[in-house]
Structures are given as structure tokens and as C-alpha cells.
mmCIF file of C-alpha atoms in Angstrom:
data_model
loop_
_atom_site.group_PDB
_atom_site.id
_atom_site.type_symbol
_atom_site.label_atom_id
_atom_site.label_comp_id
_atom_site.label_asym_id
_atom_site.label_seq_id
_atom_site.Cartn_x
_atom_site.Cartn_y
_atom_site.Cartn_z
ATOM 1 C CA MET A 178 -28.146 38.269 -3.238
ATOM 2 C CA THR A 179 -25.878 39.479 -5.965
ATOM 3 C CA GLY A 180 -23.213 36.746 -6.134
ATOM 4 C CA ASP A 181 -23.029 33.605 -8.238
ATOM 5 C CA ARG A 182 -25.986 31.542 -6.912
ATOM 6 C CA GLU A 183 -24.424 28.211 -7.891
ATOM 7 C CA ALA A 184 -21.186 29.014 -6.058
ATOM 8 C CA ILE A 185 -23.187 30.136 -3.007
ATOM 9 C CA ARG A 186 -25.240 26.909 -3.125
ATOM 10 C CA LYS A 187 -22.078 24.794 -3.226
ATOM 11 C CA ARG A 188 -20.500 26.700 -0.320
ATOM 12 C CA PHE A 189 -23.742 26.493 1.673
ATOM 13 C CA LEU A 190 -24.065 22.723 1.151
ATOM 14 C CA LEU A 191 -20.621 22.242 2.714
ATOM 15 C CA HIS A 192 -22.138 23.404 6.029
ATOM 16 C CA LEU A 193 -24.989 20.871 6.095
ATOM 17 C CA LYS A 194 -24.931 17.605 8.008
ATOM 18 C CA LYS A 195 -27.560 15.067 6.980
ATOM 19 C CA GLY A 196 -29.165 13.362 9.957
ATOM 20 C CA GLU A 197 -29.253 9.617 10.355
ATOM 21 C CA GLU A 198 -32.715 9.256 11.863
ATOM 22 C CA GLU A 199 -36.014 10.936 11.225
ATOM 23 C CA LYS A 200 -37.116 13.637 13.623
ATOM 24 C CA ARG A 201 -40.713 13.021 12.568
ATOM 25 C CA PRO A 202 -41.652 9.909 10.578
ATOM 26 C CA GLY A 203 -42.698 10.530 7.010
ATOM 27 C CA ILE A 204 -40.793 13.739 6.342
ATOM 28 C CA GLY A 205 -37.248 12.383 6.113
ATOM 29 C CA VAL A 206 -34.081 13.228 7.964
ATOM 30 C CA CYS A 207 -33.068 16.775 8.787
ATOM 31 C CA TRP A 208 -30.162 18.515 7.112
ATOM 32 C CA GLU A 209 -28.708 20.388 10.052
ATOM 33 C CA PHE A 210 -26.591 23.489 9.666
ATOM 34 C CA ALA A 211 -23.203 22.559 11.158
ATOM 35 C CA GLY A 212 -21.764 26.071 11.229
ATOM 36 C CA SER A 213 -22.347 28.963 13.602
ATOM 37 C CA GLN A 214 -25.728 29.139 15.346
ATOM 38 C CA ASP A 215 -27.573 31.835 17.267
ATOM 39 C CA ASP A 216 -28.937 31.450 20.812
ATOM 40 C CA ASP A 217 -32.163 29.940 19.480
ATOM 41 C CA GLY A 218 -30.380 27.237 17.465
ATOM 42 C CA TYR A 219 -30.801 28.779 13.997
ATOM 43 C CA GLY A 220 -27.817 28.519 11.686
ATOM 44 C CA ARG A 221 -25.957 31.696 10.720
ATOM 45 C CA PHE A 222 -24.276 31.980 7.329
ATOM 46 C CA LYS A 223 -22.089 34.878 6.238
ATOM 47 C CA LEU A 224 -23.033 36.090 2.777
ATOM 48 C CA GLU A 225 -21.846 39.236 1.031
ATOM 49 C CA GLY A 226 -20.755 40.850 4.298
ATOM 50 C CA ARG A 227 -24.018 40.102 6.135
ATOM 51 C CA VAL A 228 -25.014 37.277 8.444
ATOM 52 C CA GLU A 229 -28.115 35.477 7.202
ATOM 53 C CA ARG A 230 -30.274 32.895 8.933
ATOM 54 C CA ALA A 231 -29.352 29.598 7.305
ATOM 55 C CA ASN A 232 -32.944 28.355 7.009
ATOM 56 C CA ARG A 233 -34.023 31.517 5.141
ATOM 57 C CA LEU A 234 -31.027 31.242 2.834
ATOM 58 C CA ALA A 235 -31.722 27.536 2.216
ATOM 59 C CA TYR A 236 -35.288 28.358 1.234
ATOM 60 C CA ASP A 237 -34.131 31.161 -1.068
ATOM 61 C CA LEU A 238 -31.409 29.040 -2.701
ATOM 62 C CA PHE A 239 -33.375 25.832 -3.221
ATOM 63 C CA VAL A 240 -37.082 26.755 -3.271
ATOM 64 C CA GLY A 241 -37.517 30.427 -4.118
ATOM 65 C CA PRO A 242 -37.452 33.975 -2.771
ATOM 66 C CA VAL A 243 -38.686 34.755 0.721
ATOM 67 C CA ALA A 244 -41.147 37.629 0.480
ATOM 68 C CA LYS A 245 -40.690 40.489 2.933
ATOM 69 C CA GLY A 246 -42.718 39.948 6.091
ATOM 70 C CA LEU A 247 -42.803 36.158 5.816
ATOM 71 C CA VAL A 248 -40.982 33.700 8.040
ATOM 72 C CA ILE A 249 -39.730 30.168 7.511
ATOM 73 C CA LEU A 250 -41.680 27.436 9.305
ATOM 74 C CA HIS A 251 -40.078 24.060 9.997
ATOM 75 C CA GLU A 252 -42.168 20.921 9.448
ATOM 76 C CA CYS A 253 -39.586 19.098 11.604
ATOM 77 C CA ASP A 254 -39.534 21.690 14.429
ATOM 78 C CA ASN A 255 -35.727 21.722 14.261
ATOM 79 C CA PRO A 256 -34.368 25.310 14.044
ATOM 80 C CA SER A 257 -31.003 24.182 12.658
ATOM 81 C CA CYS A 258 -32.625 22.201 9.824
ATOM 82 C CA CYS A 259 -32.126 23.540 6.293
ATOM 83 C CA ARG A 260 -33.651 20.688 4.277
ATOM 84 C CA PRO A 261 -35.852 22.412 1.685
ATOM 85 C CA ARG A 262 -38.734 19.932 1.992
ATOM 86 C CA HIS A 263 -38.900 20.637 5.740
ATOM 87 C CA LEU A 264 -39.258 24.387 5.183
ATOM 88 C CA LYS A 265 -42.309 26.401 4.216
ATOM 89 C CA LEU A 266 -43.243 30.056 4.114
ATOM 90 C CA GLY A 267 -45.770 31.522 6.504
ATOM 91 C CA SER A 268 -46.682 34.548 8.532
ATOM 92 C CA GLN A 269 -45.464 35.134 12.079
ATOM 93 C CA LYS A 270 -49.054 34.510 13.206
ATOM 94 C CA GLU A 271 -49.021 31.093 11.497
ATOM 95 C CA ASN A 272 -45.657 30.383 13.111
ATOM 96 C CA MET A 273 -47.041 31.146 16.578
ATOM 97 C CA GLU A 274 -50.216 29.095 15.927
ATOM 98 C CA ASP A 275 -48.042 26.159 14.810
ATOM 99 C CA LYS A 276 -45.899 26.533 17.928
ATOM 100 C CA ARG A 277 -48.960 26.474 20.203
ATOM 101 C CA ALA A 278 -50.568 23.560 18.338
ATOM 102 C CA LYS A 279 -47.399 21.474 18.769
ATOM 103 C CA GLY A 280 -47.042 22.308 22.462
ATOM 104 C CA ARG A 281 -43.835 24.301 22.065
ATOM 105 C CA GLN A 282 -45.255 27.563 23.430
ATOM 106 C CA VAL A 283 -44.225 28.146 27.015
ATOM 107 C CA ASN A 284 -46.846 30.237 28.770
ATOM 108 C CA VAL A 285 -44.862 30.945 31.922
ATOM 109 C CA SER A 286 -42.596 33.946 31.584
ATOM 110 C CA ILE A 287 -39.156 33.807 33.148
ATOM 111 C CA LEU A 288 -39.097 37.584 33.348
ATOM 112 C CA ASP A 289 -41.387 39.633 35.554
ATOM 113 C CA SER A 290 -42.106 43.351 35.189
ATOM 114 C CA ASP A 291 -39.220 44.301 37.490
ATOM 115 C CA ALA A 292 -36.750 42.254 35.406
ATOM 116 C CA VAL A 293 -38.039 43.849 32.199
ATOM 117 C CA LYS A 294 -37.579 47.322 33.697
ATOM 118 C CA ASP A 295 -34.053 46.377 34.806
ATOM 119 C CA ILE A 296 -33.246 45.111 31.294
ATOM 120 C CA ARG A 297 -34.527 48.301 29.669
ATOM 121 C CA GLU A 298 -32.542 50.491 32.039
ATOM 122 C CA ALA A 299 -29.385 48.423 31.513
ATOM 123 C CA LYS A 300 -29.803 48.524 27.716
ATOM 124 C CA ALA A 301 -30.271 52.311 27.913
ATOM 125 C CA ASP A 302 -26.984 52.437 29.841
ATOM 126 C CA GLY A 303 -25.272 50.513 27.028
ATOM 127 C CA ILE A 304 -25.034 47.053 28.643
ATOM 128 C CA ASP A 305 -24.587 44.353 26.002
ATOM 129 C CA THR A 306 -27.492 42.010 25.228
ATOM 130 C CA SER A 307 -25.353 38.894 25.719
ATOM 131 C CA ILE A 308 -24.363 39.993 29.230
ATOM 132 C CA LEU A 309 -27.986 40.626 30.180
ATOM 133 C CA ALA A 310 -29.062 37.275 28.733
ATOM 134 C CA ARG A 311 -26.565 35.470 30.961
ATOM 135 C CA GLN A 312 -27.499 37.595 33.967
ATOM 136 C CA PHE A 313 -31.233 36.884 33.644
ATOM 137 C CA GLY A 314 -30.892 33.296 32.409
ATOM 138 C CA VAL A 315 -32.688 33.889 29.100
ATOM 139 C CA SER A 316 -31.766 34.017 25.418
ATOM 140 C CA GLU A 317 -30.530 37.167 23.725
ATOM 141 C CA SER A 318 -33.736 37.240 21.661
ATOM 142 C CA THR A 319 -35.762 37.342 24.916
ATOM 143 C CA VAL A 320 -33.672 40.285 26.131
ATOM 144 C CA ARG A 321 -34.264 42.095 22.823
ATOM 145 C CA ALA A 322 -38.015 41.361 23.024
ATOM 146 C CA ALA A 323 -38.154 42.719 26.583
ATOM 147 C CA ASP A 324 -36.165 45.803 25.626
ATOM 148 C CA ASN A 325 -38.200 46.734 22.551
ATOM 149 C CA GLY A 326 -41.626 46.013 24.068
ATOM 150 C CA GLN A 327 -42.307 43.117 21.729
ATOM 151 C CA CYS A 328 -43.495 40.869 24.587
ATOM 152 C CA TRP A 329 -43.835 43.214 27.544
ATOM 153 C CA LYS A 330 -45.818 46.431 27.135
ATOM 154 C CA LEU A 331 -44.464 48.221 30.192
ATOM 155 C CA LYS A 332 -43.663 51.908 30.293
ATOM 156 C CA LEU A 333 -40.742 53.150 32.346
#
């Protein structure tokens, strides 16, 4: 980030809504991002011509830099939360272990191999991710994961 950090902090804080009740006792109320959100509930903040995930930006602005390859984990399990004390750095593996440990990992896939093949063919034909997400009843991130082989290792 190249802009005036204090000005960015002030502008960012205007988009936060402090909760009135604790999501999890002992960690305090969430500060939810009240602006634009993606399909998974993460805040989106426009900064220097790019759209940034609000939780990553909150960590960078109020705690410190986010090293490449690390993700932001939420102590409160609330994707829209940007309260610095609810955020911590970790690996994607730690994120998935945390998700499983807290019972948030769904083991039943909505998509079968035929649906994944259909998604890949449609993406190759230029069909927009948002259209496919609505068509298959999944999030855009699930469509992207199916298309790029992140979750399904099928070959067409």
C-alpha cells in the first residue's frame, strides 16, 4: 500500500459496525464490515484501484503486514469481522484444521463429477462464474475451485 496509512485507516473505520453482543464469550464483540461483501461474506474494500479483502486489510492496518502465503483466521468465525483482536495469521492448512475442529467443514459435496465437468466446459466457453454459481446453487468460489481443480481432480 502506497497511500497515506492514517487516511486509509480513517476511511476503513467508517465501514465498520461494532456488534452489540458477543459472538463467542470472552473475545468481545465483532466489528463487522458494513460495505460490499463477496459470496462468502468477506468484506471487500477498494484501495488504490484494487479490491482487497477487508479482514486482510484490517490486519495490515492495525496489526502488521500479512506475509505472502498466509491467510487471516478469525477467532470469532465471522468472515465479515475486522476487529484486530479477532484476527490472526496462519497457513491455509491451519485454517482448514480450525474449520474442521469447529465443525464448520461440510464433508458432503454439492457438486458431483458430472457437474464439475459441466462447469469446466461452460467456463471454457466463456460463461461467467456468477451465472454458473446460480445455476448450480453454489458460491462463486466453489465454481472457481471446481474449474481450476482445487477441489476436484478430474480430467476432461
